mmCIF file of C-alpha atoms and ligand atoms in Angstrom:
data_model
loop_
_atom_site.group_PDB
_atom_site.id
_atom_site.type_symbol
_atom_site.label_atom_id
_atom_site.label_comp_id
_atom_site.label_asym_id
_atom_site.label_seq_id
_atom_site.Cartn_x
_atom_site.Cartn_y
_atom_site.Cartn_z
ATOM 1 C CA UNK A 16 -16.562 -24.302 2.604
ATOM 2 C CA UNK A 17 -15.026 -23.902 5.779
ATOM 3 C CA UNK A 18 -15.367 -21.164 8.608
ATOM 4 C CA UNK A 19 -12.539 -20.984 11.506
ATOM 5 C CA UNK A 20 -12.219 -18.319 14.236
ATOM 6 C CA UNK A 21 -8.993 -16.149 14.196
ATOM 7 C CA UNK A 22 -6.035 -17.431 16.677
ATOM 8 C CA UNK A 23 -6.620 -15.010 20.021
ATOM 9 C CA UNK A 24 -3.577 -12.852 19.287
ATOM 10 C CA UNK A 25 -5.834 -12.098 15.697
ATOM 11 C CA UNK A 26 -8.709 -11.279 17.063
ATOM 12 C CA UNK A 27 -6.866 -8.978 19.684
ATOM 13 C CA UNK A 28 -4.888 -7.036 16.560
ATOM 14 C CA UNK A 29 -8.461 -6.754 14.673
ATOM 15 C CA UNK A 30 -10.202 -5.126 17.749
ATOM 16 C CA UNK A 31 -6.967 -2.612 18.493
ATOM 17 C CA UNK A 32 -7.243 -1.827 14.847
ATOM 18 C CA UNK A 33 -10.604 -1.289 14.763
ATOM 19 C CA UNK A 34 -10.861 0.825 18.121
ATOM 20 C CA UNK A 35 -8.151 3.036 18.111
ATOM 21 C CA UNK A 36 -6.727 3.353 15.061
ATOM 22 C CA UNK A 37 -8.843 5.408 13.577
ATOM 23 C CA UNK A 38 -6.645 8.727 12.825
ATOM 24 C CA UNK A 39 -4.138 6.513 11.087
ATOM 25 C CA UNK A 40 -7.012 4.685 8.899
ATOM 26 C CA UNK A 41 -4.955 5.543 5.282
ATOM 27 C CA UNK A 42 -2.167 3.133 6.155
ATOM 28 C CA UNK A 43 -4.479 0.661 4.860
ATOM 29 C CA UNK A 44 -3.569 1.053 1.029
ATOM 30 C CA UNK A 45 -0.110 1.310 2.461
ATOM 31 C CA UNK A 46 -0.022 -2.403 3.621
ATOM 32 C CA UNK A 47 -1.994 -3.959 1.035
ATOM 33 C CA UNK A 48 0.343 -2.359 -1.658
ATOM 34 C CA UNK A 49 3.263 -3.189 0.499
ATOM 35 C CA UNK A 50 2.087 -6.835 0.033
ATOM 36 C CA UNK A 51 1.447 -7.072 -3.237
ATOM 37 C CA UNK A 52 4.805 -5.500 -3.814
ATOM 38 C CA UNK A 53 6.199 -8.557 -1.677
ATOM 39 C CA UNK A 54 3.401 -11.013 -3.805
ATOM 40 C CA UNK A 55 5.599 -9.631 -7.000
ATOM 41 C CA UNK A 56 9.075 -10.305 -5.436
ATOM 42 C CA UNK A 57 8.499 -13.401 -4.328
ATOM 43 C CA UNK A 58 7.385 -14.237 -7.865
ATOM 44 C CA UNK A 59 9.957 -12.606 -9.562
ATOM 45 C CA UNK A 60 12.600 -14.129 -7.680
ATOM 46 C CA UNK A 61 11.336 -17.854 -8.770
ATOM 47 C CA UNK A 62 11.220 -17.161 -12.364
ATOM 48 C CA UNK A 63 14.805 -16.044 -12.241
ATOM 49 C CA UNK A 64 15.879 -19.051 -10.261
ATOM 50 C CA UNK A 65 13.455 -21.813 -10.749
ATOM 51 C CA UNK A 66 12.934 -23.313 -13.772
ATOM 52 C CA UNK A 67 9.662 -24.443 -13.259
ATOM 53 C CA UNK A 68 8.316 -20.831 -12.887
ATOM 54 C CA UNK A 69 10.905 -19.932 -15.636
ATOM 55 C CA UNK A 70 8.083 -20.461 -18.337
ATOM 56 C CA UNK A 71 5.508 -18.178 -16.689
ATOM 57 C CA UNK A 72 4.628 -15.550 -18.333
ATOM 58 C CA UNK A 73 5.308 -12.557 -15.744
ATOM 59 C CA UNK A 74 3.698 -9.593 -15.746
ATOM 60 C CA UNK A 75 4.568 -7.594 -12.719
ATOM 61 C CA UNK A 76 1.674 -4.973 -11.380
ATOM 62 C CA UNK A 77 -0.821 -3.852 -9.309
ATOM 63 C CA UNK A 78 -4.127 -2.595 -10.289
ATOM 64 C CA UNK A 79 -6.530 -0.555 -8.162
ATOM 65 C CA UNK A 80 -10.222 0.165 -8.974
ATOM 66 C CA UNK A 81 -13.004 0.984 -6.825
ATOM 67 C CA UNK A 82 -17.190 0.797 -7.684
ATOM 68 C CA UNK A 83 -18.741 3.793 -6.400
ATOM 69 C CA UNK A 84 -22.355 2.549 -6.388
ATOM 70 C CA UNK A 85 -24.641 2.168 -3.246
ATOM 71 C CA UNK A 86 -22.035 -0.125 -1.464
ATOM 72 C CA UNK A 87 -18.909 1.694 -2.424
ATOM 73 C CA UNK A 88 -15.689 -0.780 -3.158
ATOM 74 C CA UNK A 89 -12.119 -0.987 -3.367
ATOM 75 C CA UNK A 90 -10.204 -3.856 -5.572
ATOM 76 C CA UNK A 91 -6.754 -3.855 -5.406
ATOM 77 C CA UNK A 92 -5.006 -6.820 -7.828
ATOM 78 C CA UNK A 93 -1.268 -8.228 -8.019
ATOM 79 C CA UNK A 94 0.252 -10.604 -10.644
ATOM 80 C CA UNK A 95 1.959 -12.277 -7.672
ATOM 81 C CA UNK A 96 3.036 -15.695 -6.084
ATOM 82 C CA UNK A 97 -0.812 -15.588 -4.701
ATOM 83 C CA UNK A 98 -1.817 -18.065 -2.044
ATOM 84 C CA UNK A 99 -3.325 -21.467 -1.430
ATOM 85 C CA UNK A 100 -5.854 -23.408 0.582
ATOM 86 C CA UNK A 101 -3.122 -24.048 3.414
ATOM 87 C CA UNK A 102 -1.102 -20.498 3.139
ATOM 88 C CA UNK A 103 -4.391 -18.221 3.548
ATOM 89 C CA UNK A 104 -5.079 -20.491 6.419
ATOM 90 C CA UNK A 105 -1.341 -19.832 8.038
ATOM 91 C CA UNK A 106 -0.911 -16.393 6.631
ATOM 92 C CA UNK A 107 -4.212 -14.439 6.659
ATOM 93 C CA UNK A 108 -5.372 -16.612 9.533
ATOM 94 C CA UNK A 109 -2.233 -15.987 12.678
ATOM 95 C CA UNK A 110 -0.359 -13.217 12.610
ATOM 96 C CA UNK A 111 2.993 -14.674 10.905
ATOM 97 C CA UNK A 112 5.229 -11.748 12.066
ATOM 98 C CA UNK A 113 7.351 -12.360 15.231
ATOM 99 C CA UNK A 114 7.485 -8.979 14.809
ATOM 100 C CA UNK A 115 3.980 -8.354 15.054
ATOM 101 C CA UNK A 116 3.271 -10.406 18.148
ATOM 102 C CA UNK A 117 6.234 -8.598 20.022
ATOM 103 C CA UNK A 118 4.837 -5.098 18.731
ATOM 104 C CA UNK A 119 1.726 -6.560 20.569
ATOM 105 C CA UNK A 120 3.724 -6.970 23.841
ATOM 106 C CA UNK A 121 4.470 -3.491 23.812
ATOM 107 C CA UNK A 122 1.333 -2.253 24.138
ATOM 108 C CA UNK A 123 0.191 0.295 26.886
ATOM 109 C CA UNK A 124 -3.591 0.342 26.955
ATOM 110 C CA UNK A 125 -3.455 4.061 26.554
ATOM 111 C CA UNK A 126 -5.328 4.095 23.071
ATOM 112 C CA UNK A 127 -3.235 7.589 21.657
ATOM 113 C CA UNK A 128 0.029 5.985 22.565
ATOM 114 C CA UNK A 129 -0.445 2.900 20.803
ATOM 115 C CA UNK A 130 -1.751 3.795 17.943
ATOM 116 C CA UNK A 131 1.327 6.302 16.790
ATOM 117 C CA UNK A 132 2.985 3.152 17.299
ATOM 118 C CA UNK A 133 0.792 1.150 15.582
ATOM 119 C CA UNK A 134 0.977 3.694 12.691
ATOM 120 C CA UNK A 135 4.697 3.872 12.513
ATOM 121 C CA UNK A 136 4.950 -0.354 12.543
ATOM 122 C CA UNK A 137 2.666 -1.217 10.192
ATOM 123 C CA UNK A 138 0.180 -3.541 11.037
ATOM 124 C CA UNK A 139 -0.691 -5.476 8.146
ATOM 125 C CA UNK A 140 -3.203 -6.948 6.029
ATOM 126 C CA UNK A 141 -5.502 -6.674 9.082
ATOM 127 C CA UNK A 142 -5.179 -2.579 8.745
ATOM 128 C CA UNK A 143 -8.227 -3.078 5.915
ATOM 129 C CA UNK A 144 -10.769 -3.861 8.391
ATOM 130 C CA UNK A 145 -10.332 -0.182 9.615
ATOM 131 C CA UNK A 146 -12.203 0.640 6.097
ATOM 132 C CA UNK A 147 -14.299 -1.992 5.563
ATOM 133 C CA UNK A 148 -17.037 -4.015 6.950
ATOM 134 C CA UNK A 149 -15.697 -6.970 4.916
ATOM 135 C CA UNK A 150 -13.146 -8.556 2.812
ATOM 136 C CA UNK A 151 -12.973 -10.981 0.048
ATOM 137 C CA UNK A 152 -9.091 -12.692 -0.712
ATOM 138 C CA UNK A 153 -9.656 -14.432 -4.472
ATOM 139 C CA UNK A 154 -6.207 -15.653 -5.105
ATOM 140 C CA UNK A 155 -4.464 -18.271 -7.068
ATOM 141 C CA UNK A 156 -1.227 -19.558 -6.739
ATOM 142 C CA UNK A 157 1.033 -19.417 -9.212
ATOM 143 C CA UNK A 158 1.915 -23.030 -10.547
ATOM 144 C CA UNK A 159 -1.465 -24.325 -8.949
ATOM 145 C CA UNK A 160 -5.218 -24.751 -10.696
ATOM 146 C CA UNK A 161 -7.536 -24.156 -7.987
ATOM 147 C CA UNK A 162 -8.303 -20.755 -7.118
ATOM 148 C CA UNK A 163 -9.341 -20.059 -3.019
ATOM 149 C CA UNK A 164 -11.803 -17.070 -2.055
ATOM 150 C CA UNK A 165 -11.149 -16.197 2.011
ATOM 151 C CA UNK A 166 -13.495 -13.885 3.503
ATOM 152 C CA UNK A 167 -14.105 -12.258 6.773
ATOM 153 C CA UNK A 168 -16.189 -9.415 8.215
ATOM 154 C CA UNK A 169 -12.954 -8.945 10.963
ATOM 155 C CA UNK A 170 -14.911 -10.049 14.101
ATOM 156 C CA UNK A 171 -14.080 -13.316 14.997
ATOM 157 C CA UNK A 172 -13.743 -15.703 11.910
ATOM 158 C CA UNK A 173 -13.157 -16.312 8.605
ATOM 159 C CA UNK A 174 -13.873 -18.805 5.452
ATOM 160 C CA UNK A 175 -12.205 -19.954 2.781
ATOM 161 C CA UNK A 176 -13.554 -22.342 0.010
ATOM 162 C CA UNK A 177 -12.686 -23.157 -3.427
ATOM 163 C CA UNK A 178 -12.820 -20.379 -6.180
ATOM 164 C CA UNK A 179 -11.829 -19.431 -10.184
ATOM 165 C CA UNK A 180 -9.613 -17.317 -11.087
ATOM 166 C CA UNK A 181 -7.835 -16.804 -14.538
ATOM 167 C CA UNK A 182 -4.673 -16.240 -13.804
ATOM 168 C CA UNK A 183 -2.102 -16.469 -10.324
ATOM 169 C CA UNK A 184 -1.876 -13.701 -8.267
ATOM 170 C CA UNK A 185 -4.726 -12.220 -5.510
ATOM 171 C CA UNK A 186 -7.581 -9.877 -5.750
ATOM 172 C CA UNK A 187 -8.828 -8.024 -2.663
ATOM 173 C CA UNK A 188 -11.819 -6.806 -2.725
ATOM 174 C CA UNK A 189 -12.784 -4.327 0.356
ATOM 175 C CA UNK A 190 -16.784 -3.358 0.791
ATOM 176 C CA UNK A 191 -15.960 -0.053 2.398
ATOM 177 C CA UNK A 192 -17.692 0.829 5.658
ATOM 178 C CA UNK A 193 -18.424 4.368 6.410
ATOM 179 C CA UNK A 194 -15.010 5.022 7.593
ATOM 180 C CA UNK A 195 -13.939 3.858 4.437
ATOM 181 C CA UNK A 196 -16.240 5.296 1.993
ATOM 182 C CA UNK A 197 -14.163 8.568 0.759
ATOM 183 C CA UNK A 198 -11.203 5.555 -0.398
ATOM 184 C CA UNK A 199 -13.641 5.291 -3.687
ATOM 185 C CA UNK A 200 -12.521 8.231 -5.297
ATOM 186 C CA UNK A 201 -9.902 8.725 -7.877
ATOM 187 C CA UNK A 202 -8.142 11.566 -6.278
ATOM 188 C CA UNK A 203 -8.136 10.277 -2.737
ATOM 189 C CA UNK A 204 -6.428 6.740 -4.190
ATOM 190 C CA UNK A 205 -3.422 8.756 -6.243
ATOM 191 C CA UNK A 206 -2.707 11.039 -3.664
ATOM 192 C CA UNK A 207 -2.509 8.086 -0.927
ATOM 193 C CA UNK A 208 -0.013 5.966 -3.646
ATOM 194 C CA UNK A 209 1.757 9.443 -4.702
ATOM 195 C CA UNK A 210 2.360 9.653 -0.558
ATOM 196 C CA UNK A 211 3.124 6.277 0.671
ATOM 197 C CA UNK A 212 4.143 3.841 -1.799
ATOM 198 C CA UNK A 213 5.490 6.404 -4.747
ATOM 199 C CA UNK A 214 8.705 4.169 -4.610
ATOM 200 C CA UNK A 215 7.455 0.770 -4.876
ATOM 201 C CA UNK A 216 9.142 -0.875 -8.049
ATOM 202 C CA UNK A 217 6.324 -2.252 -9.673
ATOM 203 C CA UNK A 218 4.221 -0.022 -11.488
ATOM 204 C CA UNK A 219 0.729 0.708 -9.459
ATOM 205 C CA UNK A 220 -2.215 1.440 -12.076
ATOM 206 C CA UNK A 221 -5.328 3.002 -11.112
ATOM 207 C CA UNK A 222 -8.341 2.674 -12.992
ATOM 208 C CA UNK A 223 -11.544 5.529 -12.962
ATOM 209 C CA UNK A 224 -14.145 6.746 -15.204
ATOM 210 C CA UNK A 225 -12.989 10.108 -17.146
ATOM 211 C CA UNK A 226 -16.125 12.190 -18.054
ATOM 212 C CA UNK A 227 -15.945 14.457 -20.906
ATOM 213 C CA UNK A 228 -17.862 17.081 -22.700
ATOM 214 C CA UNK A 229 -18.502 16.813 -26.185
ATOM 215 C CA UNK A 230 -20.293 19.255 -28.691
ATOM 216 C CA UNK A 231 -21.924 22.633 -28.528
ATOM 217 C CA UNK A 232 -24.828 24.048 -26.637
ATOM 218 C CA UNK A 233 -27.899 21.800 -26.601
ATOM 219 C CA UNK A 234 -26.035 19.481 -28.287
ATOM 220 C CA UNK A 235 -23.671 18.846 -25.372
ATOM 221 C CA UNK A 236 -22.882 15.236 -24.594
ATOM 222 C CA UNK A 237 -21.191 13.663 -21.547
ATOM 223 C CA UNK A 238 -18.800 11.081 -22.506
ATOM 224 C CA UNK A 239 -17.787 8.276 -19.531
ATOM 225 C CA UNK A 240 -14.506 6.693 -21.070
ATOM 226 C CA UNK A 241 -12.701 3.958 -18.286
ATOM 227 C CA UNK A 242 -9.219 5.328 -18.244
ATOM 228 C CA UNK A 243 -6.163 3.421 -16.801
ATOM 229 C CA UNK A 244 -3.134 5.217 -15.877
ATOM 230 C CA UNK A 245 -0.161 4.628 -13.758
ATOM 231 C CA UNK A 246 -0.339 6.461 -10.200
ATOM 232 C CA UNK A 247 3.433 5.665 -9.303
ATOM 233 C CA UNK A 248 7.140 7.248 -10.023
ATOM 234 C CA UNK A 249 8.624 3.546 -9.356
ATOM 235 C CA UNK A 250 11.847 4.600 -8.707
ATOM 236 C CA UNK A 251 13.966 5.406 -5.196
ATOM 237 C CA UNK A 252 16.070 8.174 -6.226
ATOM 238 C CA UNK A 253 18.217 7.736 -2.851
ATOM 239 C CA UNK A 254 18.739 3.982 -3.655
ATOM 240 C CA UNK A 255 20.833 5.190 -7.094
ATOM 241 C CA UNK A 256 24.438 5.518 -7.006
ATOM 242 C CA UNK A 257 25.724 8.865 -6.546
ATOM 243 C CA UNK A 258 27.781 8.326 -9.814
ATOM 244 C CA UNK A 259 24.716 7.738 -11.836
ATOM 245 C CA UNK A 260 23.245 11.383 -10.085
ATOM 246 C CA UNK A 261 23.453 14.866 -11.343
ATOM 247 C CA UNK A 262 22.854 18.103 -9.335
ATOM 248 C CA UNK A 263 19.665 18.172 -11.143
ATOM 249 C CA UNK A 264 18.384 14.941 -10.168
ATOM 250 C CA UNK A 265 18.161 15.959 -6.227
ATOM 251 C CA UNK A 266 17.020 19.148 -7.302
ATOM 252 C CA UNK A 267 14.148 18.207 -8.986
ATOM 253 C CA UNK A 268 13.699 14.997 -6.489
ATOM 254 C CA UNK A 269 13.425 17.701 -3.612
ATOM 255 C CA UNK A 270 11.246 19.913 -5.215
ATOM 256 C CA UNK A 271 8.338 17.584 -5.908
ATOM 257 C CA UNK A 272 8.583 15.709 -2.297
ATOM 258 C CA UNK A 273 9.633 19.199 -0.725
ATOM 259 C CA UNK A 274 6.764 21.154 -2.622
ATOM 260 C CA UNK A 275 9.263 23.954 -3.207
ATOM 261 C CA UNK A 276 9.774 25.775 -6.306
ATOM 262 C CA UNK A 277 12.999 26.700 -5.023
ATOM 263 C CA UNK A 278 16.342 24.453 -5.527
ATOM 264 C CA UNK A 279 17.509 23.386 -1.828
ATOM 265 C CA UNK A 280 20.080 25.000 -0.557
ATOM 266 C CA UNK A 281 22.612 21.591 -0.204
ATOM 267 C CA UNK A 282 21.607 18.353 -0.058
ATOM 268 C CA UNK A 283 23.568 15.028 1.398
ATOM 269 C CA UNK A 284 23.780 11.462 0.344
ATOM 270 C CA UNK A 285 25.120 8.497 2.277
ATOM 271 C CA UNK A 286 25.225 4.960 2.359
ATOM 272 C CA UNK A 287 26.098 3.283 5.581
ATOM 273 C CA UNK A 288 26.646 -0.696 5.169
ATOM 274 C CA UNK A 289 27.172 -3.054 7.786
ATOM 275 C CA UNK A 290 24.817 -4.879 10.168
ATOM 276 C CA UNK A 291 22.570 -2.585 9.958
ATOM 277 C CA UNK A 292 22.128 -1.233 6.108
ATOM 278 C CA UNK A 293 20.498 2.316 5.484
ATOM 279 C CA UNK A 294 20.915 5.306 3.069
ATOM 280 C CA UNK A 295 20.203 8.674 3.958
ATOM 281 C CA UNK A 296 19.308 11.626 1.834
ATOM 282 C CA UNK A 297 18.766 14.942 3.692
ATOM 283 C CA UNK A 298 17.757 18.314 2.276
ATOM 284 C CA UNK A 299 17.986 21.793 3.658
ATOM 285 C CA UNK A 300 15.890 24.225 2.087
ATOM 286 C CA UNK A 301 16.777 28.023 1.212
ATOM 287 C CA UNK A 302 14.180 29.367 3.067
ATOM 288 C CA UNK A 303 12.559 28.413 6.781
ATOM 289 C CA UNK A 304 9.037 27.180 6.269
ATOM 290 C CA UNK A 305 6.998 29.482 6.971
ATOM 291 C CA UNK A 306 5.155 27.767 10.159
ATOM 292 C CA UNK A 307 8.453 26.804 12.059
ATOM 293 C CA UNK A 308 7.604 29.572 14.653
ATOM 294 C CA UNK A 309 3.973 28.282 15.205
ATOM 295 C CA UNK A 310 3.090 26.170 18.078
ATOM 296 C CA UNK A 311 1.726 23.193 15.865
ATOM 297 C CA UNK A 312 4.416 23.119 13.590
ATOM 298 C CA UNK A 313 6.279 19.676 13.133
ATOM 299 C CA UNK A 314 9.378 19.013 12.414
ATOM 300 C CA UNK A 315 10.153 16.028 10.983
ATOM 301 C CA UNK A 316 12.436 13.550 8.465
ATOM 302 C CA UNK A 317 10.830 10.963 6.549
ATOM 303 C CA UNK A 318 11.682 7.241 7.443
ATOM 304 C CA UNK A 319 11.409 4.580 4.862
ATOM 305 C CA UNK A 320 11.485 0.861 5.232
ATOM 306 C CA UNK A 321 11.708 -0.910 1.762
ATOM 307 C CA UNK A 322 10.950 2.078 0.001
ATOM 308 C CA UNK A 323 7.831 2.153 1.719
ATOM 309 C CA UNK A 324 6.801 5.526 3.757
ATOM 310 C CA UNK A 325 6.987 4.699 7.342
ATOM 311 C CA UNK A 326 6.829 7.679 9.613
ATOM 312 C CA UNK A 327 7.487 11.144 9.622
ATOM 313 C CA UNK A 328 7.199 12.402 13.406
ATOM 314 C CA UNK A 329 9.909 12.733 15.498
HETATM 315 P P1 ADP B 417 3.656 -9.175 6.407
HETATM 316 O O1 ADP B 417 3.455 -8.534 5.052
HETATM 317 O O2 ADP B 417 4.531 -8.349 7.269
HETATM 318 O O3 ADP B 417 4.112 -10.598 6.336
HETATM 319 P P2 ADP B 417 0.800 -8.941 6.503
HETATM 320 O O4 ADP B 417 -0.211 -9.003 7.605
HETATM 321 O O5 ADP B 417 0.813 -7.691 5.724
HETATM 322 O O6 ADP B 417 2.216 -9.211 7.141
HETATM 323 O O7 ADP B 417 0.565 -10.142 5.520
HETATM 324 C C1 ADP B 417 0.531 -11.468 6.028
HETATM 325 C C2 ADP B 417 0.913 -12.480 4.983
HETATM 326 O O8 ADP B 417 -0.170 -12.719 4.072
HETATM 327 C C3 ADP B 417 2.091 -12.127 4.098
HETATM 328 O O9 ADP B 417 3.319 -12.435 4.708
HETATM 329 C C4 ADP B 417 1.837 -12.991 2.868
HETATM 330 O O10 ADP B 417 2.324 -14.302 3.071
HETATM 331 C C5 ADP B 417 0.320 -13.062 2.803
HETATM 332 N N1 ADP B 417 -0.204 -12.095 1.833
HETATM 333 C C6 ADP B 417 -0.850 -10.947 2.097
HETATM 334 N N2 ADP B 417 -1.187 -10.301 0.956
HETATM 335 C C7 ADP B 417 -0.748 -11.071 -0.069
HETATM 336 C C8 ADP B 417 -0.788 -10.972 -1.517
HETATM 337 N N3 ADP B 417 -1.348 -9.913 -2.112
HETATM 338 N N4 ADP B 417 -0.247 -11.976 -2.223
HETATM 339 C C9 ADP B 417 0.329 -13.048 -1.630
HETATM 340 N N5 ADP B 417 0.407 -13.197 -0.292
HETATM 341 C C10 ADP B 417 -0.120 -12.238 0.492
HETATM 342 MG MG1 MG B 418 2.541 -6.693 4.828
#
């Protein structure tokens, strides 16, 4: 086994996160979804174009569970590209992203500032440590025998040493602090997929314990039964042609992330292409919500990078 301390620039990110980032703690499902969406695509695109990984059987998904016993946990699985000895060492050990390290930069010291910004970037695998007290990477990579499990409690360091796994892909595996304890519930997981990562291709299943009631009077039973269902739409409706669209389509598109009952009163669809490559879909509603006078209200339109939810102030 080995144990090595986080490059400086990691250890800064991990103590920002863990200071001041606390109103924006649900990105965390956000960015590990996000990267098991990316595990999948990387995958996907090598058995299209690689023969080697042309014979693997693909099955594209992500599964999240949690354990809700005395230490409550979180396991969130991909069928992905996983990792090895040398890229959990690069990737989960430095913070890869020139992006990242110029977001760092940018930072004010003024804790409220930064962490809207913070929020609105994205910051990562790293955002788990928000949630939990540690964090176990068991991961295999796809073409590759040995299995590598990387943990780290987020202070300083981390270890990786040499693991089993069935099949490729990567298992994380959060032990969920305080913070982090009301993740391990069924209806706090869909509604956090249903709002940030509704659009990710790949189907997202979520797996919980259904009781039931069975029988009459005294003779009432509980029945556990471990259900699995899908948590995710899958589909960008705004990344469709508008030839393949109907009226209805918006509608009903507007009313479920709108939470109208009402049809909108018009709707627009564009495509720009060029350098810079984005699609917009705006919606005006029939009637002004009913807070737009009140001094809290927020306006807002709702940004989306890679069909993930990004941001939806200012
Ligand atoms: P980013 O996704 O922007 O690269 P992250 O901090 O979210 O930054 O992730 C760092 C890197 O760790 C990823 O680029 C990827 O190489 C690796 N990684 C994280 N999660 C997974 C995963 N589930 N499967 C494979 N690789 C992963
Ligand atoms: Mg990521």
């Amino acid at each position: 086994m080995s144990k090595k301390k986080f490059k400086t620039e990691v250890s800064q990110l991990l103590h920002l996160i863990i200071h001041s980032l606390y109103s924006h703690k649900e990105i965390f499902l956000r960015e590990l979804v996000s990267n098991a969406s990316d595990a999948l695509d990387k995958l996907k695109y090598l058995t299209l174009t690689d023969d080697i990984y042309k014979k693997i059987k693909f099955d594209p998904r992500i599964d999240i569970k949690f354990e809700d016993g005395d230490k409550k946990k979180l396991i969130i699985t991909d069928t992905g590209i996983g990792m090895n000895e040398k890229d959990l060492d690069t990737q989960l050990g430095t913070i890869a992203r020139s992006g990242t390290k110029n977001f760092l930069s940018t930072l004010s010291g003024d804790e409220k500032r930064d962490a809207n910004l913070i929020g609105q970037f994205g910051v990562g695998f790293y955002s788990c440590f928000m949630v939990a007290d540690k964090v176990e990477v068991l991961t295999r990579k796809a073409g590759e025998e040995t299995a590598w499990l990387w943990t780290s409690d987020g202070e300083n360091s981390y270890s990786i040493k040499e693991s089993e796994k069935e099949s490729f892909g990567t298992t994380i595996t959060l032990y969920l602090n305080d913070e982090g304890n009301e993740y391990a519930s069924r209806w706090s997981l869909e509604n956090l997929v249903k709002k940030y990562s509704d659009h990710i291709a790949f189907p997202i299943f979520l797996e919980y314990e259904d009781t039931t009631w069975e029988g009459e009077g005294d003779d009432r039973k509980e029945k556990k039964e471990i259900k699995v269902t899908q948590v995710n739409a899958a589909s960008a409706l705004w990344k469709k042609s508008k030839s393949e669209l109907k009226e209805e389509d918006y509608n009903e598109f507007y009313k479920t992330i709108g939470h109208d009952s009402d049809d909108p009163l018009l709707y627009l669809h564009t495509k720009a292409e060029g350098t810079l490559e984005y699609t917009t879909l705006f919606y005006v509603p029939k009637k002004a919500p009913f807070d737009m006078y009140q001094a809290d209200y927020k306006a807002g339109v709702k940004l989306y990078v890679s069909r993930i939810f990004i941001t939806d102030d200012e």
